[in-house]
Amino acid sequence: MRFIIKSYGCQMNSYDSQRMEDILLEAGHRRANSVENARLIIFNTCCIREKASEKLFSDLGRVRVLMNRSSEKFLIAVTGCVAQFQAKDVLRRAPWVNIVLGPQDIQQIAAKVAESLEKRASGKLSSTTLNAKDKFKHLSGQFFHRNIAEFITIQEGCNNFCTYCVVPYARGREFSRSAAEIIQEAERLMLLGVKEITLLGQNVNAYAGEGPDGERWSLARLLAELAQLKGLERLRYVTSHPRYVDEGIAEAHEKIGVLAPSLHLPIQSGSNRVLERMNRKYTVEEYLKCVQTLRKHRPDMAFSSDFIVGFPGETEEDFQQTIELIEKVMFSQAYSFRYSPRPGTAAATMKDQVPEALKAKRLRILQDLLNEQQNAFNRGFVGKQVKVLFTKKGRHKNQITGRSEYAQAVTVCDSGISIGDMARVEVTGILSHSLIGKVVR
Ligand code: 5AD
Ligand code: SF4
């Protein structure tokens, strides 16, 4: 049947959506180009920051209207983090939903669809086991289309329990896939013409999968192995936890040519008091030490980060310390969010919640500073050269866009460049969040 997957949230969710797509295509289903043309509609949900369940229920309401107007039969599935938390709620509030699968159960999608089709009238099927090992064991179907830059999830779940975060509840405990399985997946991507791989994990640098030699491999060891792949031009990994940054990874950045000199290293706050209440398990000083260690081995390393403002109990002084920290690091890019209580997490019930208006004010100040810093970082490249892997066509004729080794978006106008090319580009100017330039020949 014709299917469509609506994917919300992070890259890990996109990866899961892609794997579900492979499984469905392998089972003989076909992609639909719109919700209207689909008969199987899958909502792959995320609940890390937004009010995800409200969004889901309003989307489900819209689908219900579509179903009522049509004489065709539909199958509706809800997968991902909201499915994990609210399986019963979803089935009760939206009884037209047929299938509910948690993020570690998505490998069952084709089987559940087949089962639903058999017993259409009564079939309410749900699975929320949180068993990541099982998921990967059964995900090894055929691979269909891939882009130039793709993802591989190498590690899932989290044991850290930061007090604001739902991930340990939504995706379960930390699990690392075996190195052999990851290498095999990367080889398959190479055959499909992929040139850049981003390794994904909630704590990607805590990777400790089993190596073919029976030892536990670190991320640095895995990166060194993947770097040998023929056809691979660039490697990245995301997201790292400051707690697990070590000399080994810093050396990998010095030695591995295809490893991009950029690191996404969320700090969340520049106040030790707030970091402690967040249960982040590092201090500002330790964070700065990570930055220093990486810059020692790779002086041009670009750092990006995540920030939360208005965490419960955050004072004006705490916030000022975040501003000071930003000024010390010089981030190339950053994401910043207002703290939003997630049900079931420790911070949600902390007493001293910050008023929304104050959160909004702090977020504006923080974002202005981070934007300014990103622009300053980018301005520093004018007149210099970066290496760009081109991944998509721009809006205008001959325009083509890609990313530099520092993860900046770079656009050129050049009829001689195609998607998948890697080229040296001289930066001629900056736009609000990207670079423009000309190819050096
Ligand atoms: N409120 C606001 N931001 C959050 N993040 C995670 N949980 C919350 C929350 N409850 C942010 C963190 C994290 C990023 C993926 O999302 O900054 O690094
Ligand atoms: Fe959430 Fe903290 Fe785990 Fe990251 S390290 S997934 S923020 S609990």
Tab-separated table of C-alpha atoms and ligand atoms in Angstrom:
chain	number	residue	atom	x	y	z
A	1	MET	CA	0.000	0.000	0.000
A	2	ARG	CA	1.095	3.605	-0.487
A	3	PHE	CA	2.706	5.033	2.632
A	4	ILE	CA	4.023	8.304	3.974
A	5	ILE	CA	6.147	8.871	7.069
A	6	LYS	CA	5.885	12.206	8.842
A	7	SER	CA	9.042	12.568	10.883
A	8	TYR	CA	9.435	14.994	13.763
A	9	GLY	CA	12.447	15.916	15.848
A	10	CYS	CA	16.085	14.960	15.844
A	11	GLN	CA	18.421	13.248	13.388
A	12	MET	CA	18.005	10.004	15.242
A	13	ASN	CA	14.332	10.094	14.404
A	14	SER	CA	15.118	10.819	10.739
A	15	TYR	CA	17.367	7.769	10.753
A	16	ASP	CA	14.572	5.642	12.239
A	17	SER	CA	12.137	6.971	9.613
A	18	GLN	CA	14.556	6.058	6.860
A	19	ARG	CA	14.959	2.539	8.203
A	20	MET	CA	11.173	2.111	8.413
A	21	GLU	CA	10.951	3.307	4.825
A	22	ASP	CA	13.466	0.640	3.737
A	23	ILE	CA	11.554	-2.064	5.574
A	24	LEU	CA	8.246	-1.043	4.004
A	25	LEU	CA	9.701	-0.769	0.505
A	26	GLU	CA	11.289	-4.197	0.922
A	27	ALA	CA	7.898	-5.593	1.935
A	28	GLY	CA	6.463	-4.333	-1.367
A	29	HIS	CA	4.787	-1.102	-0.231
A	30	ARG	CA	5.302	2.099	-2.191
A	31	ARG	CA	5.979	5.715	-1.231
A	32	ALA	CA	3.089	8.188	-1.539
A	33	ASN	CA	3.881	11.772	-2.481
A	34	SER	CA	1.284	13.296	-0.158
A	35	VAL	CA	-0.834	12.404	2.865
A	36	GLU	CA	-3.912	12.487	0.601
A	37	ASN	CA	-2.469	9.767	-1.632
A	38	ALA	CA	-1.266	7.587	1.191
A	39	ARG	CA	-3.205	4.694	2.697
A	40	LEU	CA	-0.683	4.033	5.435
A	41	ILE	CA	0.235	7.161	7.407
A	42	ILE	CA	3.022	6.975	9.985
A	43	PHE	CA	3.743	9.707	12.521
A	44	ASN	CA	7.276	9.264	13.873
A	45	THR	CA	7.137	11.492	16.922
A	46	CYS	CA	9.672	13.209	19.165
A	47	CYS	CA	9.156	14.692	22.596
A	48	ILE	CA	12.477	16.145	23.617
A	49	ARG	CA	11.456	19.798	23.663
A	50	GLU	CA	8.135	20.620	22.095
A	51	LYS	CA	4.694	19.866	23.296
A	52	ALA	CA	4.857	16.872	21.044
A	53	SER	CA	1.716	15.068	22.104
A	54	GLU	CA	-0.497	18.100	21.445
A	55	LYS	CA	1.002	18.400	17.973
A	56	LEU	CA	0.443	14.701	17.388
A	57	PHE	CA	-3.209	14.808	18.460
A	58	SER	CA	-3.905	17.784	16.234
A	59	ASP	CA	-2.245	15.994	13.283
A	60	LEU	CA	-4.249	12.875	14.080
A	61	GLY	CA	-7.403	14.997	14.116
A	62	ARG	CA	-6.600	16.279	10.642
A	63	VAL	CA	-6.061	12.762	9.373
A	64	ARG	CA	-9.412	11.773	10.846
A	65	VAL	CA	-11.125	14.458	8.741
A	66	LEU	CA	-9.365	13.122	5.660
A	67	MET	CA	-10.471	9.557	6.498
A	68	ASN	CA	-14.083	10.652	6.968
A	69	ARG	CA	-14.123	12.334	3.572
A	70	SER	CA	-12.741	9.284	1.796
A	71	SER	CA	-14.308	5.937	0.986
A	72	GLU	CA	-10.880	4.265	1.101
A	73	LYS	CA	-9.515	2.335	4.052
A	74	PHE	CA	-6.504	3.744	5.922
A	75	LEU	CA	-3.936	2.412	8.343
A	76	ILE	CA	-2.548	4.890	10.861
A	77	ALA	CA	0.623	4.280	12.886
A	78	VAL	CA	2.209	6.334	15.648
A	79	THR	CA	5.881	5.592	16.362
A	80	GLY	CA	8.741	7.166	18.324
A	81	CYS	CA	8.974	8.815	21.720
A	82	VAL	CA	5.345	9.880	22.182
A	83	ALA	CA	4.284	6.343	21.282
A	84	GLN	CA	6.612	5.044	23.967
A	85	PHE	CA	5.174	7.291	26.667
A	86	GLN	CA	1.546	7.445	25.744
A	87	ALA	CA	0.655	4.279	23.880
A	88	LYS	CA	-2.578	3.794	25.825
A	89	ASP	CA	-3.526	7.466	25.609
A	90	VAL	CA	-3.016	7.491	21.860
A	91	LEU	CA	-5.230	4.442	21.340
A	92	ARG	CA	-7.906	5.825	23.645
A	93	ARG	CA	-7.982	9.413	22.387
A	94	ALA	CA	-7.493	8.508	18.729
A	95	PRO	CA	-9.210	5.131	18.272
A	96	TRP	CA	-8.614	5.336	14.504
A	97	VAL	CA	-4.909	4.661	15.166
A	98	ASN	CA	-4.057	1.030	14.350
A	99	ILE	CA	-0.394	0.652	15.278
A	100	VAL	CA	1.741	2.124	18.081
A	101	LEU	CA	5.492	1.410	18.183
A	102	GLY	CA	8.137	2.809	20.554
A	103	PRO	CA	11.500	3.994	19.180
A	104	GLN	CA	13.142	0.596	19.812
A	105	ASP	CA	10.316	-1.318	18.128
A	106	ILE	CA	10.154	0.367	14.731
A	107	GLN	CA	11.701	-2.698	13.054
A	108	GLN	CA	8.297	-4.348	13.479
A	109	ILE	CA	6.529	-1.871	11.215
A	110	ALA	CA	6.041	-4.099	8.155
A	111	ALA	CA	4.967	-7.095	10.255
A	112	LYS	CA	2.499	-4.982	12.200
A	113	VAL	CA	1.079	-3.547	8.980
A	114	ALA	CA	0.592	-7.066	7.586
A	115	GLU	CA	-1.049	-8.178	10.804
A	116	SER	CA	-3.354	-5.146	10.873
A	117	LEU	CA	-4.444	-5.783	7.315
A	118	GLU	CA	-5.394	-9.344	8.221
A	119	LYS	CA	-7.602	-8.407	11.141
A	120	ARG	CA	-8.640	-4.952	10.111
A	121	ALA	CA	-11.674	-4.629	12.354
A	122	SER	CA	-10.141	-5.323	15.735
A	123	GLY	CA	-6.443	-4.856	15.089
A	124	LYS	CA	-4.913	-2.491	17.607
A	125	LEU	CA	-1.263	-3.373	17.749
A	126	SER	CA	1.275	-1.841	20.039
A	127	SER	CA	4.808	-2.585	21.171
A	128	THR	CA	6.955	-0.474	23.491
A	129	THR	CA	9.705	-2.807	24.700
A	130	LEU	CA	12.693	-0.383	24.738
A	131	ASN	CA	14.981	-3.175	23.592
A	132	ALA	CA	17.537	-1.463	21.324
A	133	LYS	CA	19.521	-4.643	20.760
A	134	ASP	CA	16.520	-6.314	19.197
A	135	LYS	CA	15.813	-3.329	17.023
A	136	PHE	CA	19.208	-3.350	15.354
A	137	LYS	CA	19.247	-7.100	14.991
A	138	HIS	CA	16.128	-6.879	12.854
A	139	LEU	CA	16.885	-3.730	10.905
A	140	SER	CA	19.197	-5.316	8.388
A	141	GLY	CA	16.854	-5.237	5.404
A	142	GLN	CA	17.578	-3.853	1.975
A	143	PHE	CA	18.758	-0.241	1.574
A	144	PHE	CA	16.991	1.866	-1.013
A	145	HIS	CA	17.780	5.467	-1.945
A	146	ARG	CA	20.436	7.372	0.040
A	147	ASN	CA	21.743	10.969	-0.192
A	148	ILE	CA	25.343	12.186	-0.394
A	149	ALA	CA	25.498	12.824	3.362
A	150	GLU	CA	23.876	10.181	5.546
A	151	PHE	CA	23.562	9.032	9.156
A	152	ILE	CA	24.298	5.825	11.008
A	153	THR	CA	23.001	5.398	14.544
A	154	ILE	CA	25.831	3.725	16.475
A	155	GLN	CA	24.592	4.226	20.018
A	156	GLU	CA	21.166	4.792	21.504
A	157	GLY	CA	19.684	5.663	24.836
A	158	CYS	CA	21.242	7.316	27.814
A	159	ASN	CA	22.229	6.572	31.407
A	160	ASN	CA	22.944	10.134	32.448
A	161	PHE	CA	19.538	11.318	33.607
A	162	CYS	CA	20.048	15.038	33.196
A	163	THR	CA	17.180	16.384	35.259
A	164	TYR	CA	15.432	18.168	32.346
A	165	CYS	CA	15.641	15.353	29.812
A	166	VAL	CA	13.206	12.628	28.726
A	167	VAL	CA	15.650	10.640	26.614
A	168	PRO	CA	16.509	7.984	29.232
A	169	TYR	CA	12.780	7.293	29.584
A	170	ALA	CA	11.892	7.547	25.891
A	171	ARG	CA	14.806	5.609	24.400
A	172	GLY	CA	15.939	3.559	27.365
A	173	ARG	CA	19.412	2.771	28.625
A	174	GLU	CA	22.622	3.232	26.708
A	175	PHE	CA	23.301	0.633	24.038
A	176	SER	CA	26.214	0.522	21.552
A	177	ARG	CA	25.959	-1.442	18.314
A	178	SER	CA	28.844	-3.724	17.439
A	179	ALA	CA	31.634	-2.230	15.321
A	180	ALA	CA	31.230	-4.970	12.705
A	181	GLU	CA	27.562	-4.117	12.204
A	182	ILE	CA	28.349	-0.399	11.846
A	183	ILE	CA	31.204	-0.993	9.399
A	184	GLN	CA	28.986	-3.241	7.312
A	185	GLU	CA	26.264	-0.582	7.237
A	186	ALA	CA	28.837	2.049	6.208
A	187	GLU	CA	30.090	-0.214	3.398
A	188	ARG	CA	26.548	-0.557	2.110
A	189	LEU	CA	26.173	3.229	2.146
A	190	MET	CA	29.395	3.558	0.133
A	191	LEU	CA	27.919	1.285	-2.540
A	192	LEU	CA	24.975	3.673	-2.809
A	193	GLY	CA	27.312	6.626	-3.456
A	194	VAL	CA	27.273	8.161	0.020
A	195	LYS	CA	30.328	10.357	0.665
A	196	GLU	CA	29.749	11.735	4.126
A	197	ILE	CA	28.689	9.774	7.203
A	198	THR	CA	27.542	11.247	10.496
A	199	LEU	CA	27.582	8.772	13.365
A	200	LEU	CA	24.648	9.320	15.691
A	201	GLY	CA	24.136	8.680	19.364
A	202	GLN	CA	22.632	10.425	22.367
A	203	ASN	CA	26.104	10.125	23.905
A	204	VAL	CA	28.001	9.250	20.781
A	205	ASN	CA	31.409	9.709	22.403
A	206	ALA	CA	30.512	7.210	25.128
A	207	TYR	CA	30.412	4.596	22.349
A	208	ALA	CA	31.690	1.248	23.660
A	209	GLY	CA	30.587	-1.353	21.141
A	210	GLU	CA	32.140	-4.750	20.686
A	211	GLY	CA	34.983	-4.771	18.163
A	212	PRO	CA	35.731	-7.667	15.781
A	213	ASP	CA	38.744	-8.405	18.021
A	214	GLY	CA	36.479	-8.980	21.021
A	215	GLU	CA	37.618	-5.745	22.699
A	216	ARG	CA	35.329	-2.812	23.522
A	217	TRP	CA	35.988	-0.168	20.884
A	218	SER	CA	36.000	3.540	21.669
A	219	LEU	CA	34.571	6.099	19.275
A	220	ALA	CA	38.122	7.105	18.283
A	221	ARG	CA	38.918	3.481	17.370
A	222	LEU	CA	35.734	3.154	15.336
A	223	LEU	CA	36.397	6.429	13.507
A	224	ALA	CA	39.917	5.258	12.582
A	225	GLU	CA	38.458	2.085	11.098
A	226	LEU	CA	35.676	3.826	9.168
A	227	ALA	CA	38.178	6.342	7.789
A	228	GLN	CA	39.673	3.467	5.722
A	229	LEU	CA	36.498	3.054	3.672
A	230	LYS	CA	37.001	3.648	-0.036
A	231	GLY	CA	34.847	6.509	-1.265
A	232	LEU	CA	34.303	8.075	2.156
A	233	GLU	CA	35.234	11.741	2.051
A	234	ARG	CA	34.009	13.038	5.371
A	235	LEU	CA	33.136	11.744	8.824
A	236	ARG	CA	31.251	13.473	11.631
A	237	TYR	CA	29.652	12.374	14.881
A	238	VAL	CA	26.949	13.858	17.066
A	239	THR	CA	26.052	14.423	19.963
A	240	SER	CA	28.993	14.379	22.360
A	241	HIS	CA	28.804	14.698	26.127
A	242	PRO	CA	31.597	16.788	27.708
A	243	ARG	CA	32.003	14.119	30.352
A	244	TYR	CA	33.486	11.630	27.887
A	245	VAL	CA	35.781	13.931	25.886
A	246	ASP	CA	39.365	12.648	26.148
A	247	GLU	CA	42.828	12.832	24.539
A	248	GLY	CA	41.926	9.839	22.358
A	249	ILE	CA	39.246	11.717	20.465
A	250	ALA	CA	41.407	14.853	20.295
A	251	GLU	CA	44.190	12.775	18.706
A	252	ALA	CA	41.694	11.277	16.270
A	253	HIS	CA	40.920	14.809	15.097
A	254	GLU	CA	44.605	15.420	14.552
A	255	LYS	CA	45.330	12.180	12.718
A	256	ILE	CA	42.240	11.209	10.734
A	257	GLY	CA	42.105	13.225	7.540
A	258	VAL	CA	38.442	12.647	6.717
A	259	LEU	CA	37.292	13.506	10.240
A	260	ALA	CA	35.774	17.003	10.138
A	261	PRO	CA	37.327	19.530	12.555
A	262	SER	CA	34.012	20.420	14.124
A	263	LEU	CA	32.395	19.260	17.313
A	264	HIS	CA	28.905	19.688	18.684
A	265	LEU	CA	29.436	19.795	22.447
A	266	PRO	CA	26.358	20.923	24.386
A	267	ILE	CA	27.147	22.810	27.574
A	268	GLN	CA	23.547	23.880	28.475
A	269	SER	CA	24.623	26.509	31.033
A	270	GLY	CA	27.700	28.490	32.063
A	271	SER	CA	26.884	28.299	35.772
A	272	ASN	CA	28.276	25.454	37.876
A	273	ARG	CA	25.329	25.756	40.221
A	274	VAL	CA	22.863	25.216	37.368
A	275	LEU	CA	24.979	22.440	35.823
A	276	GLU	CA	24.880	20.614	39.114
A	277	ARG	CA	21.102	20.962	39.374
A	278	MET	CA	20.890	19.714	35.792
A	279	ASN	CA	23.009	16.700	36.838
A	280	ARG	CA	25.369	17.299	33.932
A	281	LYS	CA	28.347	15.848	35.842
A	282	TYR	CA	30.932	18.435	34.669
A	283	THR	CA	31.897	21.965	35.610
A	284	VAL	CA	32.413	24.993	33.388
A	285	GLU	CA	36.151	24.641	34.013
A	286	GLU	CA	36.084	21.024	32.825
A	287	TYR	CA	34.151	22.046	29.730
A	288	LEU	CA	36.749	24.698	28.928
A	289	LYS	CA	39.455	22.068	29.409
A	290	CYS	CA	37.769	19.877	26.743
A	291	VAL	CA	37.809	22.805	24.339
A	292	GLN	CA	41.455	23.422	25.127
A	293	THR	CA	42.454	19.759	24.668
A	294	LEU	CA	40.771	19.598	21.274
A	295	ARG	CA	42.269	22.900	20.158
A	296	LYS	CA	45.713	21.714	21.249
A	297	HIS	CA	45.492	18.846	18.758
A	298	ARG	CA	43.457	20.657	16.142
A	299	PRO	CA	43.819	24.466	16.453
A	300	ASP	CA	41.124	25.160	13.848
A	301	MET	CA	38.476	23.050	15.641
A	302	ALA	CA	34.979	24.624	15.413
A	303	PHE	CA	32.677	24.213	18.406
A	304	SER	CA	28.915	24.302	18.411
A	305	SER	CA	26.667	23.875	21.414
A	306	ASP	CA	23.199	23.688	22.982
A	307	PHE	CA	21.934	26.009	25.705
A	308	ILE	CA	18.898	25.942	27.961
A	309	VAL	CA	17.792	29.230	29.528
A	310	GLY	CA	15.433	29.552	32.453
A	311	PHE	CA	16.214	26.212	34.051
A	312	PRO	CA	14.474	26.111	37.489
A	313	GLY	CA	16.332	28.310	39.952
A	314	GLU	CA	18.439	30.092	37.288
A	315	THR	CA	19.290	33.542	38.678
A	316	GLU	CA	20.416	36.646	36.828
A	317	GLU	CA	23.935	35.868	38.005
A	318	ASP	CA	23.772	32.289	36.645
A	319	PHE	CA	22.595	33.679	33.330
A	320	GLN	CA	25.450	36.222	33.260
A	321	GLN	CA	27.890	33.365	33.770
A	322	THR	CA	26.470	31.691	30.653
A	323	ILE	CA	27.091	34.907	28.726
A	324	GLU	CA	30.684	34.998	30.015
A	325	LEU	CA	31.262	31.376	29.040
A	326	ILE	CA	30.075	32.061	25.493
A	327	GLU	CA	32.506	34.941	25.219
A	328	LYS	CA	35.359	32.660	26.261
A	329	VAL	CA	34.705	29.842	23.777
A	330	MET	CA	33.777	31.526	20.475
A	331	PHE	CA	31.167	29.120	19.135
A	332	SER	CA	30.745	28.588	15.412
A	333	GLN	CA	27.049	27.826	15.866
A	334	ALA	CA	24.565	27.103	18.645
A	335	TYR	CA	21.034	26.042	19.430
A	336	SER	CA	19.300	27.569	22.411
A	337	PHE	CA	15.990	26.770	24.030
A	338	ARG	CA	13.767	27.929	26.825
A	339	TYR	CA	13.561	25.322	29.528
A	340	SER	CA	10.337	23.377	29.123
A	341	PRO	CA	9.262	20.901	31.814
A	342	ARG	CA	9.007	17.319	30.574
A	343	PRO	CA	6.601	15.171	32.581
A	344	GLY	CA	8.331	12.504	34.626
A	345	THR	CA	11.713	14.284	34.800
A	346	ALA	CA	13.223	15.576	38.060
A	347	ALA	CA	13.373	19.245	37.050
A	348	ALA	CA	9.674	19.360	36.155
A	349	THR	CA	8.754	19.317	39.847
A	350	MET	CA	11.525	21.634	41.105
A	351	LYS	CA	9.954	24.476	43.031
A	352	ASP	CA	11.631	27.592	41.662
A	353	GLN	CA	10.405	27.534	38.040
A	354	VAL	CA	11.383	30.649	36.066
A	355	PRO	CA	8.494	32.753	34.663
A	356	GLU	CA	8.006	32.408	30.883
A	357	ALA	CA	8.492	36.135	30.257
A	358	LEU	CA	11.898	36.054	31.919
A	359	LYS	CA	12.890	32.943	29.970
A	360	ALA	CA	11.890	34.712	26.755
A	361	LYS	CA	13.932	37.799	27.654
A	362	ARG	CA	17.038	35.770	28.490
A	363	LEU	CA	16.666	33.685	25.356
A	364	ARG	CA	16.590	36.847	23.203
A	365	ILE	CA	19.780	38.161	24.798
A	366	LEU	CA	21.492	34.793	24.458
A	367	GLN	CA	20.451	34.306	20.846
A	368	ASP	CA	21.606	37.810	19.878
A	369	LEU	CA	25.016	37.053	21.321
A	370	LEU	CA	25.224	33.590	19.726
A	371	ASN	CA	24.183	35.005	16.348
A	372	GLU	CA	26.782	37.705	16.610
A	373	GLN	CA	29.382	35.082	17.467
A	374	GLN	CA	28.401	32.883	14.536
A	375	ASN	CA	28.682	35.884	12.209
A	376	ALA	CA	32.077	36.804	13.630
A	377	PHE	CA	33.220	33.199	13.184
A	378	ASN	CA	32.019	33.224	9.574
A	379	ARG	CA	33.456	36.675	8.814
A	380	GLY	CA	36.867	35.305	9.788
A	381	PHE	CA	36.691	33.072	6.700
A	382	VAL	CA	36.303	35.796	4.088
A	383	GLY	CA	39.314	35.601	1.774
A	384	LYS	CA	40.211	32.118	3.030
A	385	GLN	CA	39.483	28.687	1.555
A	386	VAL	CA	37.224	25.929	2.848
A	387	LYS	CA	36.591	22.412	1.540
A	388	VAL	CA	32.973	21.945	0.568
A	389	LEU	CA	31.049	18.746	-0.073
A	390	PHE	CA	28.124	19.780	-2.272
A	391	THR	CA	24.831	18.149	-1.366
A	392	LYS	CA	21.964	20.122	-2.881
A	393	LYS	CA	20.890	22.502	-5.619
A	394	GLY	CA	20.206	26.105	-4.657
A	395	ARG	CA	17.171	28.172	-5.557
A	396	HIS	CA	18.750	29.949	-8.538
A	397	LYS	CA	20.225	28.629	-11.769
A	398	ASN	CA	23.666	27.013	-11.307
A	399	GLN	CA	23.481	27.603	-7.567
A	400	ILE	CA	24.663	24.718	-5.448
A	401	THR	CA	25.088	24.325	-1.703
A	402	GLY	CA	27.085	22.156	0.650
A	403	ARG	CA	28.914	22.231	3.943
A	404	SER	CA	32.455	23.172	4.820
A	405	GLU	CA	34.593	21.008	7.093
A	406	TYR	CA	33.509	23.388	9.886
A	407	ALA	CA	29.840	22.579	9.157
A	408	GLN	CA	29.079	26.001	7.662
A	409	ALA	CA	26.562	26.105	4.809
A	410	VAL	CA	28.375	27.319	1.669
A	411	THR	CA	26.747	28.355	-1.620
A	412	VAL	CA	28.423	28.882	-4.978
A	413	CYS	CA	27.167	29.650	-8.475
A	414	ASP	CA	29.070	27.304	-10.734
A	415	SER	CA	27.829	25.232	-13.644
A	416	GLY	CA	30.872	22.957	-13.360
A	417	ILE	CA	29.941	21.616	-9.921
A	418	SER	CA	27.553	18.710	-9.303
A	419	ILE	CA	25.981	17.191	-6.223
A	420	GLY	CA	28.523	14.891	-4.594
A	421	ASP	CA	31.564	16.944	-5.640
A	422	MET	CA	34.071	18.020	-3.032
A	423	ALA	CA	35.851	21.271	-3.938
A	424	ARG	CA	37.983	24.027	-2.489
A	425	VAL	CA	36.018	27.239	-2.244
A	426	GLU	CA	37.348	30.718	-1.651
A	427	VAL	CA	34.945	32.536	0.647
A	428	THR	CA	33.892	35.887	-0.812
A	429	GLY	CA	31.175	36.920	1.608
A	430	ILE	CA	28.770	35.925	4.344
A	431	LEU	CA	24.992	35.851	4.554
A	432	SER	CA	23.067	35.609	7.831
A	433	HIS	CA	23.924	31.974	8.561
A	434	SER	CA	26.012	30.879	5.619
A	435	LEU	CA	28.982	31.604	3.369
A	436	ILE	CA	29.163	32.410	-0.324
A	437	GLY	CA	32.216	31.861	-2.451
A	438	LYS	CA	33.816	30.696	-5.661
A	439	VAL	CA	35.346	27.370	-6.528
A	440	VAL	CA	39.157	27.356	-6.688
A	441	ARG	CA	40.420	25.517	-9.775
B	1	5AD	N1	13.736	21.952	27.791
B	1	5AD	C1	14.480	22.686	26.931
B	1	5AD	N2	15.459	22.185	26.192
B	1	5AD	C2	15.720	20.871	26.291
B	1	5AD	N3	16.630	20.087	25.684
B	1	5AD	C3	16.448	18.832	26.132
B	1	5AD	N4	15.455	18.767	27.023
B	1	5AD	C4	14.974	20.041	27.162
B	1	5AD	C5	13.960	20.626	27.935
B	1	5AD	N5	13.229	19.907	28.794
B	1	5AD	C6	17.618	20.578	24.735
B	1	5AD	C7	19.052	20.436	25.281
B	1	5AD	C8	19.602	19.313	24.461
B	1	5AD	C9	18.864	19.483	23.155
B	1	5AD	C10	18.859	18.287	22.278
B	1	5AD	O1	17.559	19.815	23.561
B	1	5AD	O2	19.738	21.637	25.029
B	1	5AD	O3	21.014	19.382	24.300
B	2	SF4	FE1	19.328	13.777	27.875
B	2	SF4	FE2	21.465	14.311	29.412
B	2	SF4	FE3	21.193	11.884	28.266
B	2	SF4	FE4	21.735	14.046	26.726
B	2	SF4	S1	23.068	13.204	28.338
B	2	SF4	S2	20.211	12.430	26.293
B	2	SF4	S3	20.618	15.670	27.778
B	2	SF4	S4	19.854	12.767	29.813
